[in-house]
Amino acid sequence: MLRNMRKAGQTLVGKIIATVFFVGLIISFAIWGIGDIFRTRPESTVAEVGDTSISIHQVRNAYTNQLQQLGRQFRTVITPEQARMLGVDQQVINTLVTEAVMAEETKRLGLSVSDELVARSIMENPAFKGADGQFNRALFDQALRNAGLAEAGFVQEQRAAMTRLHLAEAIAGDVPVPAAAKEALHRYTSERRSAAYLMLPPAAAGDIPTPTDEQLQSFYEERKGTYRAPEYRAVNVMALDAAAIAKPDAVSDADARQRYEQQKAKYGQPERRTIQQIPFTSMEEAQAASTRIKEGADFAAVATERGVSASGLELGTFTKAEMLDPAVADAAFSLPQGGVSEPVQGRFGPVILRVTQIQPESVRAFEEVAAEVRQEVARERAQSQIEKIHDEIEDLRAGAKPLADIAKEKGLTLVQIPAMDAQGRDKAGNPVNAPERDAVAKAAFASDIGVDNEALRVASGYVWYDVTGIEPSREKTLDEVRDQVATQWREDQVAQRLSEKARQLTERLEKGEAIEAVAQEVNVPAKTATDLARGSAKDDLSAEAVNRIFATPVGKAGNAANAADSRAVFKVTAATVPPMATTTQQAQNIENQLRNGMGDDLINQYVAQARQDLGVTINQQALQQAIGSGEL
């Protein structure tokens, strides 16, 4: 948990990334906690933690985005029933309650974070950096728009997230790890074993006779359920997105050139400047320092006197558009190389700037990127038409017009899928070629022939689908799967014979027979494996066989199924654990792993006690209302 909070503090993505991607960057204490103070106050409350209320709006947003995140992870639509089985509703409310507990505790303790630290953390946030690794103002503004937050609200939200992180680090930031725990984990991860072994190949099972019809029939009947043909559905699919309706040829040369001039930085390298900054607490201090610099004082020396380190002096290398503070950007980009600014009243306080390097602008000519610009303009124009066309299509659907006719009328592509199973595969087992295949397959198998289905809302637009045919699931007859049944019957016979032979050889090794003699008798070589690591395959031993060796005492024999229809018979000959050197990277990794786990336990205990002290009440009716409204 503490590691997750550190990650939250470093990235400070908060609700912005959760709204767009809902990645697990801020898992425990930085999701959906404070944003509602910048929006309309909800009418109902799902939970109360001390003086903090958790609204239906917060829960609904978190729940909906969690479903979307799971859907992207598993590449399918997560139904409300599946979400309840996964416990998504409880995970969401527990996360929000935990965050509220930490927020209440930070207020009680009077914790805060400085403006300078918040500003630097935003500018160093990877989510707001462009391809060049520098802060990109356009990405930052776009993220704010997507989240529906004002800049001041976002800054305040990140300040709260950092404050909660500081509290977590105070609780469990440097937990001492007992030597016994490090030794135990070191032993588990560093132990190495050696074993003498032989490998029984499929041929060691001897000749397997051709199965009789009675044997095949019996084998088939015992496993009939595994030989079912899945249900197949015929589906018509039509997608509406910007790419489908964009018309680049309709974009005039003047419009394309205007866009090129507006976004010229996209087509090359705009001017970049490397900037140093000395922050001040008041304009008077900044004016005094500026006077000293003008009189000959060294810029870096003034920074040192102010307690600004060499690394803290470097603001970074930016284009003008990438800079977070417009006033600072205007001042920095008006200076010559080596120039020092007058005191500037920045967003987070007065500063004096120095430009140490200027990289001139270098942009591709319009003629080189004209096609790309026209495509971009066309897609944007088409994007604005999607909702209008969607409504027109819905009107046509309401009039019972077939999807094929609608596609023809609107110039869209109709994809006709003759047969698709619930996983989106055709009868040959290959993925069908259809837009939003996984979502369409999920929805189609929840629908029926003749049903007027709602369009699927996807990231790029809308997808309509009609189920035109259903081929029910059925049990395949023995004649249809005879070859498959015969192959599996033979594999089963081989496995049984190898298992019995391995058991007999293991007993002989346990009685003291040499593995070389046993191997010679079954006409296979005796082998030796050394430096075996837990959970790792080596030579012709699979990971499963190696784990079995680790589960067997030294000096004892055993056997295990191995890859490629073979079976390993072994005797463990040695187990060694190297001394734990406390100065190695491995030892440090072990200590960090244990410290993170112990830190999580401490934070969990702290939160549990704080919850008890603060009092937590949950309105189950409001929770169900929020979850019900969050269904996809």
PDB file of N, CA, C and O in Angstrom, residues 558-580:
ATOM      1  N   GLY A 558      11.633 -39.216  -6.073  1.00  0.00           N
ATOM      2  CA  GLY A 558      10.280 -38.826  -6.447  1.00  0.00           C
ATOM      3  C   GLY A 558      10.136 -38.846  -7.954  1.00  0.00           C
ATOM      4  O   GLY A 558      11.081 -39.163  -8.692  1.00  0.00           O
ATOM      5  N   ASN A 559       8.968 -38.507  -8.430  1.00  0.00           N
ATOM      6  CA  ASN A 559       8.745 -38.403  -9.869  1.00  0.00           C
ATOM      7  C   ASN A 559       7.704 -37.331 -10.126  1.00  0.00           C
ATOM      8  O   ASN A 559       6.922 -36.969  -9.241  1.00  0.00           O
ATOM      9  N   ALA A 560       7.704 -36.828 -11.347  1.00  0.00           N
ATOM     10  CA  ALA A 560       6.788 -35.738 -11.692  1.00  0.00           C
ATOM     11  C   ALA A 560       6.546 -35.740 -13.185  1.00  0.00           C
ATOM     12  O   ALA A 560       7.428 -36.093 -13.975  1.00  0.00           O
ATOM     13  N   ALA A 561       5.329 -35.351 -13.561  1.00  0.00           N
ATOM     14  CA  ALA A 561       5.031 -35.172 -14.981  1.00  0.00           C
ATOM     15  C   ALA A 561       5.912 -34.063 -15.523  1.00  0.00           C
ATOM     16  O   ALA A 561       6.163 -33.057 -14.868  1.00  0.00           O
ATOM     17  N   ASN A 562       6.394 -34.262 -16.740  1.00  0.00           N
ATOM     18  CA  ASN A 562       7.286 -33.290 -17.366  1.00  0.00           C
ATOM     19  C   ASN A 562       6.689 -32.883 -18.702  1.00  0.00           C
ATOM     20  O   ASN A 562       5.654 -33.401 -19.129  1.00  0.00           O
ATOM     21  N   ALA A 563       7.315 -31.948 -19.341  1.00  0.00           N
ATOM     22  CA  ALA A 563       6.811 -31.476 -20.620  1.00  0.00           C
ATOM     23  C   ALA A 563       6.920 -32.572 -21.673  1.00  0.00           C
ATOM     24  O   ALA A 563       7.648 -33.559 -21.519  1.00  0.00           O
ATOM     25  N   ALA A 564       6.195 -32.377 -22.774  1.00  0.00           N
ATOM     26  CA  ALA A 564       6.260 -33.252 -23.952  1.00  0.00           C
ATOM     27  C   ALA A 564       5.916 -34.700 -23.613  1.00  0.00           C
ATOM     28  O   ALA A 564       6.580 -35.634 -24.078  1.00  0.00           O
ATOM     29  N   ASP A 565       4.887 -34.923 -22.815  1.00  0.00           N
ATOM     30  CA  ASP A 565       4.376 -36.272 -22.519  1.00  0.00           C
ATOM     31  C   ASP A 565       5.409 -37.182 -21.878  1.00  0.00           C
ATOM     32  O   ASP A 565       5.332 -38.406 -22.023  1.00  0.00           O
ATOM     33  N   SER A 566       6.364 -36.616 -21.202  1.00  0.00           N
ATOM     34  CA  SER A 566       7.391 -37.431 -20.543  1.00  0.00           C
ATOM     35  C   SER A 566       7.194 -37.351 -19.034  1.00  0.00           C
ATOM     36  O   SER A 566       6.366 -36.591 -18.530  1.00  0.00           O
ATOM     37  N   ARG A 567       7.983 -38.157 -18.314  1.00  0.00           N
ATOM     38  CA  ARG A 567       7.894 -38.149 -16.855  1.00  0.00           C
ATOM     39  C   ARG A 567       9.302 -38.269 -16.291  1.00  0.00           C
ATOM     40  O   ARG A 567      10.095 -39.110 -16.730  1.00  0.00           O
ATOM     41  N   ALA A 568       9.611 -37.399 -15.312  1.00  0.00           N
ATOM     42  CA  ALA A 568      10.933 -37.391 -14.697  1.00  0.00           C
ATOM     43  C   ALA A 568      10.919 -38.222 -13.422  1.00  0.00           C
ATOM     44  O   ALA A 568       9.988 -38.130 -12.625  1.00  0.00           O
ATOM     45  N   VAL A 569      11.943 -39.079 -13.268  1.00  0.00           N
ATOM     46  CA  VAL A 569      12.167 -39.835 -12.036  1.00  0.00           C
ATOM     47  C   VAL A 569      13.494 -39.338 -11.480  1.00  0.00           C
ATOM     48  O   VAL A 569      14.498 -39.308 -12.190  1.00  0.00           O
ATOM     49  N   PHE A 570      13.514 -38.919 -10.209  1.00  0.00           N
ATOM     50  CA  PHE A 570      14.703 -38.237  -9.694  1.00  0.00           C
ATOM     51  C   PHE A 570      15.015 -38.650  -8.267  1.00  0.00           C
ATOM     52  O   PHE A 570      14.178 -39.227  -7.560  1.00  0.00           O
ATOM     53  N   LYS A 571      16.254 -38.293  -7.871  1.00  0.00           N
ATOM     54  CA  LYS A 571      16.672 -38.407  -6.485  1.00  0.00           C
ATOM     55  C   LYS A 571      17.397 -37.135  -6.128  1.00  0.00           C
ATOM     56  O   LYS A 571      18.360 -36.736  -6.805  1.00  0.00           O
ATOM     57  N   VAL A 572      16.951 -36.465  -5.075  1.00  0.00           N
ATOM     58  CA  VAL A 572      17.562 -35.196  -4.669  1.00  0.00           C
ATOM     59  C   VAL A 572      18.897 -35.487  -4.000  1.00  0.00           C
ATOM     60  O   VAL A 572      18.969 -36.235  -3.023  1.00  0.00           O
ATOM     61  N   THR A 573      19.962 -34.895  -4.530  1.00  0.00           N
ATOM     62  CA  THR A 573      21.298 -35.200  -4.024  1.00  0.00           C
ATOM     63  C   THR A 573      21.886 -34.108  -3.136  1.00  0.00           C
ATOM     64  O   THR A 573      22.754 -34.385  -2.306  1.00  0.00           O
ATOM     65  N   ALA A 574      21.434 -32.865  -3.281  1.00  0.00           N
ATOM     66  CA  ALA A 574      22.021 -31.791  -2.467  1.00  0.00           C
ATOM     67  C   ALA A 574      21.118 -30.571  -2.466  1.00  0.00           C
ATOM     68  O   ALA A 574      20.346 -30.340  -3.411  1.00  0.00           O
ATOM     69  N   ALA A 575      21.239 -29.810  -1.393  1.00  0.00           N
ATOM     70  CA  ALA A 575      20.556 -28.519  -1.285  1.00  0.00           C
ATOM     71  C   ALA A 575      21.503 -27.552  -0.609  1.00  0.00           C
ATOM     72  O   ALA A 575      22.067 -27.861   0.446  1.00  0.00           O
ATOM     73  N   THR A 576      21.717 -26.407  -1.212  1.00  0.00           N
ATOM     74  CA  THR A 576      22.646 -25.428  -0.656  1.00  0.00           C
ATOM     75  C   THR A 576      21.990 -24.051  -0.607  1.00  0.00           C
ATOM     76  O   THR A 576      21.170 -23.713  -1.455  1.00  0.00           O
ATOM     77  N   VAL A 577      22.388 -23.286   0.404  1.00  0.00           N
ATOM     78  CA  VAL A 577      21.932 -21.903   0.523  1.00  0.00           C
ATOM     79  C   VAL A 577      23.161 -21.039   0.722  1.00  0.00           C
ATOM     80  O   VAL A 577      23.891 -21.218   1.703  1.00  0.00           O
ATOM     81  N   PRO A 578      23.438 -20.119  -0.198  1.00  0.00           N
ATOM     82  CA  PRO A 578      24.626 -19.278  -0.030  1.00  0.00           C
ATOM     83  C   PRO A 578      24.461 -18.335   1.152  1.00  0.00           C
ATOM     84  O   PRO A 578      23.338 -17.970   1.516  1.00  0.00           O
ATOM     85  N   PRO A 579      25.560 -17.944   1.767  1.00  0.00           N
ATOM     86  CA  PRO A 579      25.461 -16.974   2.869  1.00  0.00           C
ATOM     87  C   PRO A 579      24.811 -15.681   2.381  1.00  0.00           C
ATOM     88  O   PRO A 579      24.995 -15.279   1.230  1.00  0.00           O
ATOM     89  N   MET A 580      24.051 -15.069   3.229  1.00  0.00           N
ATOM     90  CA  MET A 580      23.374 -13.832   2.853  1.00  0.00           C
ATOM     91  C   MET A 580      24.327 -12.656   3.053  1.00  0.00           C
ATOM     92  O   MET A 580      24.697 -12.338   4.184  1.00  0.00           O
TER      93      MET A 580
END
